[in-house]
Amino acid sequence: MLKALKAWTKRSEDKASGKDKSSSKNQSQQQKTKKTGQQESGGSRKPRGNNSKSGNKPHGQANAKSNKRSHNKAKPRDQHEQKHARTSNKSDWSIDQFVVPVEEGKVRFHDFELHSDLMRGICESGFNYCTPIQASAIPIALQHKDITGKAQTGTGKTAAFLISVIQNLLNNPYQGERFASEPRVLALAPTRELALQIEKDARELTRYTDLTVACVVGGMDYDKQRQVLRNSVVDILIGTPGRLIDFMFKEDVYLDQVEILILDEADRMLDMGFIPDVRKIVRQTPHKEDRQTLLFSATYNDDIIRLTEQWTMDPVRIEIEPEQVTSDRVDQRVYLLEASQRYGQLKKIIDGDDVGLVIVFLNRRDQTRRLYEKLKADNVKVAILSGDVPQNKRLKTLENFKKGSIKVLVATDVAGRGIHVDDITHVVNYTLPEDPEDYVHRIGRTGRAGRTGHAISFASEDDAFVIPEIEAYVGDKLKMEYIEN
């Protein structure tokens, strides 16, 4: 009898334990998430291109749909209602209204047979012919192939990856029930400014489609972003690593349905120390065999190559070198002077009659801080932009700089690359960069939108040795001026 009682008790405990496991949605979801994220898993998956219900959709939907997540899996409003809301403003429009003549050596967006709603967005965004990166990347991305692209800022790479992913989403509507918090496309950017710019471009291109766009970045309303994730079906999610990690670990967003992963300016994410966070994010997406990955970087070194090997599957490598490394609209000069003369020359430049907005670049954060304090003490309208400045303050600083309430911006290379302000008349290299590519990025902040710009570099005995490297890289001799002590 004692044996029977023990056996009955054990069966009851086992049954209760099994019941608890089956009812624990959070536990089952954690197991599912872990399985989804293990890039090294040896589990078999359907080959790319054969895992959609329609037979031609290569990514994302190979994963079995999980049970409805518990606390934040509320379904959004009826999708027919969403479609009506997005399309109610559509007027009659035909591709015939978007006239772009055929020109030898130029590629038109018409040549890709894109969806008419996307073409209307392209038309109203003012695009006519493809830039080199767009002409190269779009047809490859439309074949669902992975891409590693080397392209500088301003080459049109954002539109290249957005147009291709929007077309792929329109061609492959989701089969089955959609849930909130599950994006189909994830785009990661190193800074809030870049993420917001990608969001702006994505909204413009999708304005006549039924696709939804969301952006999660630090320094902005957390609860508002959280509600968007919880209550909306999001097709394209753009974010910075830190804020996305926060939402991910609080189970406000799930990445196991991501079909396309975009990593923009991967070299900057590396420089800013974001790669550990990016790894955590990538591990929550489907295996690289079951998603498309588009990785872009302004530079291509051993570290970037290692990342592409980890995160991409047989990628097509695209390298677009600018036709001219530096613009003819930028007058480049080097002031040869003593180190003690730098500040005095900078003040002369700032106080000049024809000087508008000025960016001053330095190599280190401590250098930017000291120069900022010195200019501030001399009543210059100055602000600082470096990696240790909080993101909410960065955005406010850039807004004030654009408005002209700040005249001088003191910046490091990492922080300065994301600055896109048309009214910058002067860039001053207070210290010369060690990498010639950084020189090009710096002076590219001026001479924008058809304007003339001025790039002045200070060189002393301690850093003049980099000038020949810069000249070799830009393919031209820099004008030298000796400043008398």
Short mmCIF file of C-alpha atoms in Angstrom, two decimals:
data_model
loop_
_atom_site.label_atom_id
_atom_site.label_comp_id
_atom_site.label_asym_id
_atom_site.label_seq_id
_atom_site.Cartn_x
_atom_site.Cartn_y
_atom_site.Cartn_z
CA MET A 1 0.00 0.00 0.00
CA LEU A 2 2.90 2.32 0.84
CA LYS A 3 4.45 1.61 -2.59
CA ALA A 4 1.13 2.33 -4.30
CA LEU A 5 0.75 5.59 -2.40
CA LYS A 6 4.29 6.68 -3.38
CA ALA A 7 3.64 5.81 -7.03
CA TRP A 8 0.36 7.75 -7.04
CA THR A 9 2.06 10.75 -5.43
CA LYS A 10 4.88 10.71 -8.02
CA ARG A 11 2.39 10.54 -10.92
CA SER A 12 0.43 13.44 -9.46
CA GLU A 13 3.58 15.54 -9.10
CA ASP A 14 4.69 14.75 -12.65
CA LYS A 15 1.27 15.64 -14.00
CA ALA A 16 1.20 18.90 -12.08
CA SER A 17 4.69 19.74 -13.30
CA GLY A 18 3.73 19.08 -16.92
CA LYS A 19 0.63 21.19 -16.56
CA ASP A 20 2.63 24.10 -15.20
CA LYS A 21 5.06 23.88 -18.10
CA SER A 22 2.36 23.86 -20.72
CA SER A 23 0.68 26.88 -19.22
CA SER A 24 3.80 28.97 -18.77
CA LYS A 25 3.88 31.16 -21.86
CA ASN A 26 6.83 33.16 -20.72
CA GLN A 27 8.96 30.04 -20.18
CA SER A 28 8.05 28.52 -23.54
CA GLN A 29 8.76 31.82 -25.26
CA GLN A 30 12.18 32.06 -23.65
CA GLN A 31 12.99 28.57 -24.91
CA LYS A 32 11.78 29.49 -28.38
CA THR A 33 13.75 32.72 -28.40
CA LYS A 34 16.89 30.90 -27.33
CA LYS A 35 16.50 28.34 -30.08
CA THR A 36 15.83 31.03 -32.67
CA GLY A 37 18.89 33.00 -31.70
CA GLN A 38 21.53 30.26 -31.67
CA GLN A 39 23.42 31.00 -34.86
CA GLU A 40 25.66 27.99 -34.36
CA SER A 41 22.79 25.53 -34.02
CA GLY A 42 23.07 22.39 -36.08
CA GLY A 43 19.31 22.06 -36.45
CA SER A 44 18.15 21.68 -40.04
CA ARG A 45 16.27 24.50 -41.75
CA LYS A 46 14.69 24.74 -45.15
CA PRO A 47 17.05 26.17 -47.76
CA ARG A 48 16.85 29.84 -48.55
CA GLY A 49 14.15 30.59 -51.06
CA ASN A 50 11.96 27.57 -50.21
CA ASN A 51 10.52 28.32 -46.82
CA SER A 52 7.50 30.46 -47.55
CA LYS A 53 3.97 29.33 -48.04
CA SER A 54 3.94 30.84 -51.49
CA GLY A 55 7.12 29.03 -52.44
CA ASN A 56 9.08 32.12 -53.46
CA LYS A 57 9.62 33.93 -50.18
CA PRO A 58 13.04 33.16 -48.79
CA HIS A 59 13.14 34.54 -45.29
CA GLY A 60 11.48 34.78 -41.91
CA GLN A 61 8.41 32.63 -42.11
CA ALA A 62 10.21 29.30 -41.89
CA ASN A 63 9.93 29.56 -38.13
CA ALA A 64 6.87 27.98 -36.61
CA LYS A 65 4.55 30.68 -35.33
CA SER A 66 4.74 30.78 -31.57
CA ASN A 67 1.76 30.82 -29.31
CA LYS A 68 0.40 34.28 -28.69
CA ARG A 69 2.77 35.97 -26.31
CA SER A 70 1.13 36.72 -23.01
CA HIS A 71 1.20 40.32 -21.90
CA ASN A 72 2.11 42.21 -25.07
CA LYS A 73 0.67 40.09 -27.84
CA ALA A 74 -2.57 42.03 -28.12
CA LYS A 75 -3.66 42.05 -31.74
CA PRO A 76 -3.85 45.48 -33.34
CA ARG A 77 -6.92 46.98 -34.92
CA ASP A 78 -8.35 45.18 -37.89
CA GLN A 79 -5.86 45.12 -40.75
CA HIS A 80 -8.55 46.08 -43.27
CA GLU A 81 -9.10 49.19 -41.20
CA GLN A 82 -5.35 49.86 -41.29
CA LYS A 83 -5.26 49.47 -45.05
CA HIS A 84 -8.21 51.81 -45.46
CA ALA A 85 -6.54 54.40 -43.24
CA ARG A 86 -3.30 54.22 -45.23
CA THR A 87 -4.90 54.24 -48.67
CA SER A 88 -7.79 56.66 -48.15
CA ASN A 89 -5.56 59.57 -49.22
CA LYS A 90 -4.50 57.88 -52.45
CA SER A 91 -5.55 59.63 -55.61
CA ASP A 92 -5.40 58.27 -59.12
CA TRP A 93 -1.77 58.00 -60.12
CA SER A 94 -0.08 56.23 -62.98
CA ILE A 95 3.54 55.33 -63.60
CA ASP A 96 3.12 57.28 -66.85
CA GLN A 97 3.21 60.44 -64.75
CA PHE A 98 6.77 59.60 -63.65
CA VAL A 99 8.72 60.40 -66.81
CA VAL A 100 12.48 59.82 -66.75
CA PRO A 101 14.22 59.74 -70.15
CA VAL A 102 16.51 56.85 -71.00
CA GLU A 103 20.13 58.02 -70.91
CA GLU A 104 23.20 56.03 -71.81
CA GLY A 105 25.22 55.02 -68.77
CA LYS A 106 22.42 55.81 -66.32
CA VAL A 107 20.07 53.41 -64.56
CA ARG A 108 16.47 54.43 -63.89
CA PHE A 109 14.26 53.08 -61.12
CA HIS A 110 11.83 52.16 -63.91
CA ASP A 111 14.35 49.52 -65.01
CA PHE A 112 13.67 47.39 -61.90
CA GLU A 113 9.91 46.94 -62.49
CA LEU A 114 9.09 48.17 -58.99
CA HIS A 115 5.61 48.26 -57.45
CA SER A 116 3.62 51.31 -58.60
CA ASP A 117 2.96 52.48 -55.02
CA LEU A 118 6.69 52.39 -54.32
CA MET A 119 7.45 54.16 -57.60
CA ARG A 120 5.11 56.96 -56.59
CA GLY A 121 7.04 57.37 -53.34
CA ILE A 122 10.31 57.41 -55.31
CA CYS A 123 8.88 59.99 -57.69
CA GLU A 124 7.72 62.32 -54.92
CA SER A 125 11.06 61.92 -53.13
CA GLY A 126 12.70 63.52 -56.16
CA PHE A 127 14.68 60.50 -57.37
CA ASN A 128 15.17 60.05 -61.11
CA TYR A 129 18.34 58.09 -61.80
CA CYS A 130 20.12 55.63 -59.54
CA THR A 131 23.38 56.45 -57.85
CA PRO A 132 26.15 53.86 -58.39
CA ILE A 133 25.42 52.09 -55.08
CA GLN A 134 21.71 51.97 -55.91
CA ALA A 135 22.31 50.65 -59.41
CA SER A 136 24.55 47.91 -58.02
CA ALA A 137 22.76 46.96 -54.81
CA ILE A 138 19.06 47.06 -55.70
CA PRO A 139 19.01 44.27 -58.33
CA ILE A 140 21.09 42.01 -56.07
CA ALA A 141 18.94 42.68 -53.01
CA LEU A 142 15.79 42.04 -55.05
CA GLN A 143 17.14 38.51 -55.62
CA HIS A 144 17.16 38.06 -51.80
CA LYS A 145 20.94 37.78 -51.72
CA ASP A 146 23.04 39.04 -48.83
CA ILE A 147 25.13 42.15 -49.46
CA THR A 148 28.20 43.67 -47.87
CA GLY A 149 28.55 47.17 -49.24
CA LYS A 150 31.34 49.70 -48.91
CA ALA A 151 29.95 53.15 -49.54
CA GLN A 152 30.56 56.59 -48.13
CA THR A 153 27.92 58.81 -46.57
CA GLY A 154 25.94 60.66 -49.22
CA THR A 155 26.16 57.96 -51.89
CA GLY A 156 22.47 57.02 -51.65
CA LYS A 157 22.93 53.73 -49.79
CA THR A 158 19.94 54.38 -47.50
CA ALA A 159 17.57 54.57 -50.45
CA ALA A 160 19.32 51.53 -51.96
CA PHE A 161 18.46 49.21 -49.10
CA LEU A 162 15.05 50.78 -48.35
CA ILE A 163 13.79 50.52 -51.92
CA SER A 164 14.86 46.89 -52.21
CA VAL A 165 13.34 45.77 -48.90
CA ILE A 166 10.09 47.66 -49.52
CA GLN A 167 9.77 45.98 -52.91
CA ASN A 168 10.44 42.56 -51.39
CA LEU A 169 7.80 43.11 -48.71
CA LEU A 170 5.23 44.25 -51.27
CA ASN A 171 5.99 41.26 -53.49
CA ASN A 172 5.71 38.85 -50.56
CA PRO A 173 2.79 39.78 -48.31
CA TYR A 174 2.82 37.96 -45.00
CA GLN A 175 0.95 34.66 -45.12
CA GLY A 176 -0.99 34.05 -41.94
CA GLU A 177 -1.95 35.93 -38.83
CA ARG A 178 0.11 38.96 -37.84
CA PHE A 179 0.90 39.96 -34.28
CA ALA A 180 2.11 43.16 -32.71
CA SER A 181 5.78 43.49 -31.74
CA GLU A 182 7.07 41.33 -34.63
CA PRO A 183 8.82 43.37 -37.36
CA ARG A 184 9.58 41.83 -40.73
CA VAL A 185 12.55 44.13 -41.37
CA LEU A 186 15.04 45.35 -38.77
CA ALA A 187 17.46 48.19 -39.54
CA LEU A 188 20.17 49.03 -36.99
CA ALA A 189 22.03 52.35 -36.99
CA PRO A 190 24.76 53.59 -34.65
CA THR A 191 23.26 56.98 -33.79
CA ARG A 192 19.83 58.38 -33.17
CA GLU A 193 20.29 61.02 -35.86
CA LEU A 194 20.98 58.40 -38.52
CA ALA A 195 18.12 56.17 -37.32
CA LEU A 196 15.68 59.10 -37.49
CA GLN A 197 16.89 59.96 -41.00
CA ILE A 198 16.35 56.36 -42.12
CA GLU A 199 12.87 56.45 -40.58
CA LYS A 200 12.07 59.69 -42.43
CA ASP A 201 13.22 58.24 -45.75
CA ALA A 202 11.30 55.00 -45.13
CA ARG A 203 8.08 56.87 -44.38
CA GLU A 204 8.43 58.91 -47.55
CA LEU A 205 9.00 55.83 -49.70
CA THR A 206 6.16 53.83 -48.10
CA ARG A 207 3.64 56.68 -47.94
CA TYR A 208 1.41 55.11 -50.63
CA THR A 209 1.78 51.52 -49.45
CA ASP A 210 0.15 49.67 -46.56
CA LEU A 211 3.52 49.08 -44.88
CA THR A 212 4.13 50.48 -41.41
CA VAL A 213 7.37 52.00 -40.12
CA ALA A 214 8.51 52.49 -36.52
CA CYS A 215 11.67 53.81 -34.91
CA VAL A 216 13.06 53.16 -31.41
CA VAL A 217 15.94 55.33 -30.24
CA GLY A 218 17.23 56.62 -26.94
CA GLY A 219 16.56 60.10 -25.63
CA MET A 220 12.96 60.16 -26.88
CA ASP A 221 9.61 59.22 -25.33
CA TYR A 222 10.08 55.66 -24.08
CA ASP A 223 6.41 54.93 -23.33
CA LYS A 224 5.28 56.23 -26.71
CA GLN A 225 7.73 53.93 -28.51
CA ARG A 226 6.66 51.05 -26.28
CA GLN A 227 2.98 51.54 -27.11
CA VAL A 228 3.76 51.54 -30.83
CA LEU A 229 5.54 48.20 -30.47
CA ARG A 230 2.83 46.67 -28.30
CA ASN A 231 -0.20 47.81 -30.28
CA SER A 232 0.92 47.98 -33.91
CA VAL A 233 1.78 45.56 -36.66
CA VAL A 234 5.22 46.90 -37.64
CA ASP A 235 6.73 45.97 -40.98
CA ILE A 236 9.96 48.00 -40.84
CA LEU A 237 11.59 48.68 -37.47
CA ILE A 238 14.55 51.05 -37.27
CA GLY A 239 16.54 51.48 -34.09
CA THR A 240 19.74 52.07 -32.22
CA PRO A 241 21.25 49.10 -30.36
CA GLY A 242 20.81 50.40 -26.81
CA ARG A 243 17.11 51.21 -26.95
CA LEU A 244 16.29 48.09 -28.96
CA ILE A 245 18.11 45.89 -26.42
CA ASP A 246 16.01 47.46 -23.67
CA PHE A 247 12.72 46.68 -25.44
CA MET A 248 13.94 43.23 -26.43
CA PHE A 249 14.79 42.08 -22.92
CA LYS A 250 11.53 43.52 -21.56
CA GLU A 251 9.69 41.42 -24.18
CA ASP A 252 8.18 44.45 -25.89
CA VAL A 253 9.60 43.37 -29.25
CA TYR A 254 10.28 39.93 -30.76
CA LEU A 255 12.80 39.46 -33.55
CA ASP A 256 12.16 35.84 -34.51
CA GLN A 257 10.06 36.88 -37.51
CA VAL A 258 12.67 39.21 -39.01
CA GLU A 259 13.09 38.43 -42.69
CA ILE A 260 15.62 41.14 -43.57
CA LEU A 261 18.34 42.49 -41.28
CA ILE A 262 20.06 45.77 -42.19
CA LEU A 263 23.25 46.91 -40.47
CA ASP A 264 24.07 50.47 -41.52
CA GLU A 265 27.45 52.10 -40.87
CA ALA A 266 28.81 48.96 -39.23
CA ASP A 267 32.24 50.55 -38.88
CA ARG A 268 30.80 53.31 -36.71
CA MET A 269 29.01 50.77 -34.53
CA LEU A 270 32.37 49.07 -34.14
CA ASP A 271 34.13 52.34 -33.28
CA MET A 272 31.44 53.30 -30.76
CA GLY A 273 31.62 49.97 -28.94
CA PHE A 274 28.14 48.78 -29.92
CA ILE A 275 29.12 45.42 -31.40
CA PRO A 276 28.46 43.40 -28.18
CA ASP A 277 24.90 44.78 -28.14
CA VAL A 278 24.51 44.14 -31.86
CA ARG A 279 25.58 40.52 -31.32
CA LYS A 280 22.83 40.08 -28.72
CA ILE A 281 20.28 41.51 -31.14
CA VAL A 282 21.42 39.40 -34.10
CA ARG A 283 21.20 36.25 -31.97
CA GLN A 284 17.47 36.90 -31.51
CA THR A 285 16.80 36.98 -35.25
CA PRO A 286 16.48 33.85 -37.42
CA HIS A 287 19.64 32.05 -38.51
CA LYS A 288 21.57 33.80 -41.25
CA GLU A 289 20.45 31.03 -43.63
CA ASP A 290 16.83 32.03 -43.01
CA ARG A 291 17.07 35.79 -43.32
CA GLN A 292 18.54 38.29 -45.75
CA THR A 293 21.33 40.47 -44.36
CA LEU A 294 22.44 43.79 -45.83
CA LEU A 295 25.56 45.24 -44.19
CA PHE A 296 26.99 48.62 -45.15
CA SER A 297 30.20 50.26 -43.99
CA ALA A 298 32.19 53.31 -45.04
CA THR A 299 35.42 51.41 -44.39
CA TYR A 300 36.33 47.77 -44.89
CA ASN A 301 38.96 46.43 -42.51
CA ASP A 302 39.69 43.07 -40.89
CA ASP A 303 37.19 43.67 -38.08
CA ILE A 304 34.38 44.39 -40.52
CA ILE A 305 35.31 41.35 -42.61
CA ARG A 306 35.04 39.14 -39.51
CA LEU A 307 31.59 40.53 -38.75
CA THR A 308 30.38 39.89 -42.29
CA GLU A 309 31.60 36.30 -42.06
CA GLN A 310 29.58 35.80 -38.88
CA TRP A 311 26.37 37.52 -39.92
CA THR A 312 25.99 37.01 -43.68
CA MET A 313 25.46 34.03 -45.97
CA ASP A 314 27.47 34.01 -49.23
CA PRO A 315 27.26 37.80 -49.54
CA VAL A 316 27.79 39.76 -52.71
CA ARG A 317 30.42 42.39 -52.00
CA ILE A 318 29.83 45.82 -53.49
CA GLU A 319 32.43 48.58 -53.29
CA ILE A 320 31.53 52.01 -54.57
CA GLU A 321 34.38 54.46 -54.60
CA PRO A 322 33.29 58.06 -55.12
CA GLU A 323 34.17 59.45 -58.53
CA GLN A 324 36.06 62.15 -56.70
CA VAL A 325 37.17 61.67 -53.11
CA THR A 326 36.74 65.34 -52.22
CA SER A 327 34.45 67.95 -53.73
CA ASP A 328 35.62 70.76 -56.01
CA ARG A 329 33.28 73.01 -54.04
CA VAL A 330 35.49 72.73 -50.95
CA ASP A 331 38.57 74.96 -50.78
CA GLN A 332 41.19 72.97 -48.85
CA ARG A 333 44.09 74.65 -47.08
CA VAL A 334 46.69 73.68 -44.51
CA TYR A 335 47.96 76.25 -42.02
CA LEU A 336 51.53 75.40 -40.97
CA LEU A 337 51.97 76.88 -37.51
CA GLU A 338 53.20 76.35 -33.99
CA ALA A 339 50.93 74.42 -31.64
CA SER A 340 50.58 77.54 -29.51
CA GLN A 341 49.11 79.44 -32.48
CA ARG A 342 46.17 77.12 -33.11
CA TYR A 343 43.65 78.74 -30.82
CA GLY A 344 44.39 82.26 -32.06
CA GLN A 345 43.97 81.19 -35.68
CA LEU A 346 40.73 79.42 -34.86
CA LYS A 347 39.34 82.59 -33.27
CA LYS A 348 40.27 84.60 -36.39
CA ILE A 349 38.38 82.12 -38.57
CA ILE A 350 35.30 82.12 -36.34
CA ASP A 351 35.22 85.93 -36.20
CA GLY A 352 35.56 86.33 -39.98
CA ASP A 353 32.97 88.32 -41.91
CA ASP A 354 31.89 85.58 -44.33
CA VAL A 355 31.80 82.74 -41.81
CA GLY A 356 28.56 80.92 -41.09
CA LEU A 357 28.37 77.69 -39.13
CA VAL A 358 31.70 76.10 -38.18
CA ILE A 359 32.65 72.56 -37.17
CA VAL A 360 35.98 72.06 -35.41
CA PHE A 361 37.30 68.49 -35.39
CA LEU A 362 39.71 67.00 -32.87
CA ASN A 363 40.95 63.46 -32.37
CA ARG A 364 40.11 62.88 -28.70
CA ARG A 365 37.28 63.60 -26.30
CA ASP A 366 39.51 65.32 -23.75
CA GLN A 367 40.77 67.67 -26.48
CA THR A 368 37.23 68.59 -27.49
CA ARG A 369 36.28 69.28 -23.88
CA ARG A 370 39.24 71.62 -23.29
CA LEU A 371 38.65 73.54 -26.52
CA TYR A 372 34.93 73.81 -25.80
CA GLU A 373 35.58 75.30 -22.36
CA LYS A 374 38.07 77.79 -23.81
CA LEU A 375 35.68 78.98 -26.55
CA LYS A 376 32.82 79.19 -24.09
CA ALA A 377 34.94 81.38 -21.81
CA ASP A 378 35.49 83.71 -24.80
CA ASN A 379 31.70 84.05 -25.25
CA VAL A 380 31.55 82.00 -28.45
CA LYS A 381 28.20 80.33 -29.13
CA VAL A 382 29.66 76.84 -28.98
CA ALA A 383 28.52 73.29 -28.26
CA ILE A 384 30.29 69.96 -28.00
CA LEU A 385 29.49 66.71 -29.80
CA SER A 386 31.40 63.59 -28.77
CA GLY A 387 30.72 60.01 -27.80
CA ASP A 388 30.20 60.83 -24.13
CA VAL A 389 27.42 63.36 -24.77
CA PRO A 390 23.97 61.86 -23.97
CA GLN A 391 21.86 61.20 -27.04
CA ASN A 392 18.99 63.46 -25.97
CA LYS A 393 21.46 66.33 -25.68
CA ARG A 394 23.00 65.44 -29.06
CA LEU A 395 19.70 65.89 -30.87
CA LYS A 396 18.99 69.20 -29.15
CA THR A 397 22.51 70.40 -29.95
CA LEU A 398 22.11 69.58 -33.65
CA GLU A 399 18.73 71.31 -33.78
CA ASN A 400 20.23 74.46 -32.25
CA PHE A 401 23.17 74.23 -34.65
CA LYS A 402 20.86 74.02 -37.66
CA LYS A 403 18.86 77.01 -36.40
CA GLY A 404 22.04 79.04 -35.94
CA SER A 405 21.67 79.62 -32.22
CA ILE A 406 24.95 77.70 -31.95
CA LYS A 407 27.67 78.91 -34.32
CA VAL A 408 30.54 76.53 -33.54
CA LEU A 409 30.37 72.79 -33.00
CA VAL A 410 33.40 71.05 -31.51
CA ALA A 411 33.32 67.35 -32.43
CA THR A 412 35.17 64.06 -32.61
CA ASP A 413 35.22 61.92 -35.76
CA VAL A 414 32.73 59.33 -34.53
CA ALA A 415 30.17 61.94 -33.48
CA GLY A 416 30.75 64.20 -36.47
CA ARG A 417 30.04 61.69 -39.22
CA GLY A 418 26.31 61.85 -38.60
CA ILE A 419 26.09 65.63 -39.05
CA HIS A 420 24.13 66.69 -42.14
CA VAL A 421 23.69 70.47 -42.07
CA ASP A 422 23.70 72.47 -45.31
CA ASP A 423 24.81 75.85 -43.90
CA ILE A 424 28.25 74.82 -42.63
CA THR A 425 30.72 77.19 -44.31
CA HIS A 426 33.91 76.11 -42.56
CA VAL A 427 35.40 72.87 -41.28
CA VAL A 428 38.53 73.26 -39.17
CA ASN A 429 40.79 70.31 -38.45
CA TYR A 430 42.21 71.55 -35.16
CA THR A 431 44.21 68.33 -35.07
CA LEU A 432 44.86 66.32 -38.22
CA PRO A 433 43.26 62.88 -38.30
CA GLU A 434 45.48 59.82 -38.30
CA ASP A 435 43.39 58.12 -40.99
CA PRO A 436 43.04 59.87 -44.39
CA GLU A 437 39.48 58.54 -44.70
CA ASP A 438 38.55 60.52 -41.59
CA TYR A 439 39.89 63.64 -43.32
CA VAL A 440 37.49 63.07 -46.20
CA HIS A 441 34.57 62.47 -43.83
CA ARG A 442 35.39 65.66 -41.94
CA ILE A 443 35.60 68.04 -44.86
CA GLY A 444 32.52 66.45 -46.40
CA ARG A 445 30.46 68.31 -43.78
CA THR A 446 30.89 71.53 -45.80
CA GLY A 447 30.28 72.36 -49.46
CA ARG A 448 26.91 70.59 -49.39
CA ALA A 449 23.76 71.25 -51.42
CA GLY A 450 25.70 73.09 -54.14
CA ARG A 451 27.30 75.56 -51.74
CA THR A 452 30.99 76.49 -51.52
CA GLY A 453 32.82 75.35 -48.41
CA HIS A 454 36.18 75.86 -46.73
CA ALA A 455 38.29 73.19 -45.05
CA ILE A 456 41.23 74.49 -43.02
CA SER A 457 43.66 72.11 -41.35
CA PHE A 458 46.16 73.08 -38.67
CA ALA A 459 49.49 71.27 -38.92
CA SER A 460 52.42 71.49 -36.53
CA GLU A 461 55.62 69.56 -36.07
CA ASP A 462 53.85 66.81 -34.15
CA ASP A 463 51.25 65.89 -36.81
CA ALA A 464 52.40 67.31 -40.18
CA PHE A 465 53.76 63.87 -41.12
CA VAL A 466 50.23 62.70 -42.06
CA ILE A 467 49.85 65.33 -44.80
CA PRO A 468 51.51 63.21 -47.55
CA GLU A 469 49.17 60.32 -46.72
CA ILE A 470 46.14 62.60 -46.99
CA GLU A 471 47.36 64.03 -50.30
CA ALA A 472 47.92 60.55 -51.69
CA TYR A 473 44.44 59.49 -50.62
CA VAL A 474 42.61 62.50 -52.08
CA GLY A 475 44.83 62.48 -55.17
CA ASP A 476 45.77 66.15 -54.97
CA LYS A 477 48.24 68.51 -53.36
CA LEU A 478 46.89 70.62 -50.50
CA LYS A 479 47.53 74.36 -50.45
CA MET A 480 49.99 75.29 -47.71
CA GLU A 481 50.12 78.59 -45.84
CA TYR A 482 52.83 79.42 -43.31
CA ILE A 483 51.50 81.35 -40.33
CA GLU A 484 54.09 83.70 -38.85
CA ASN A 485 54.49 83.53 -35.10
#
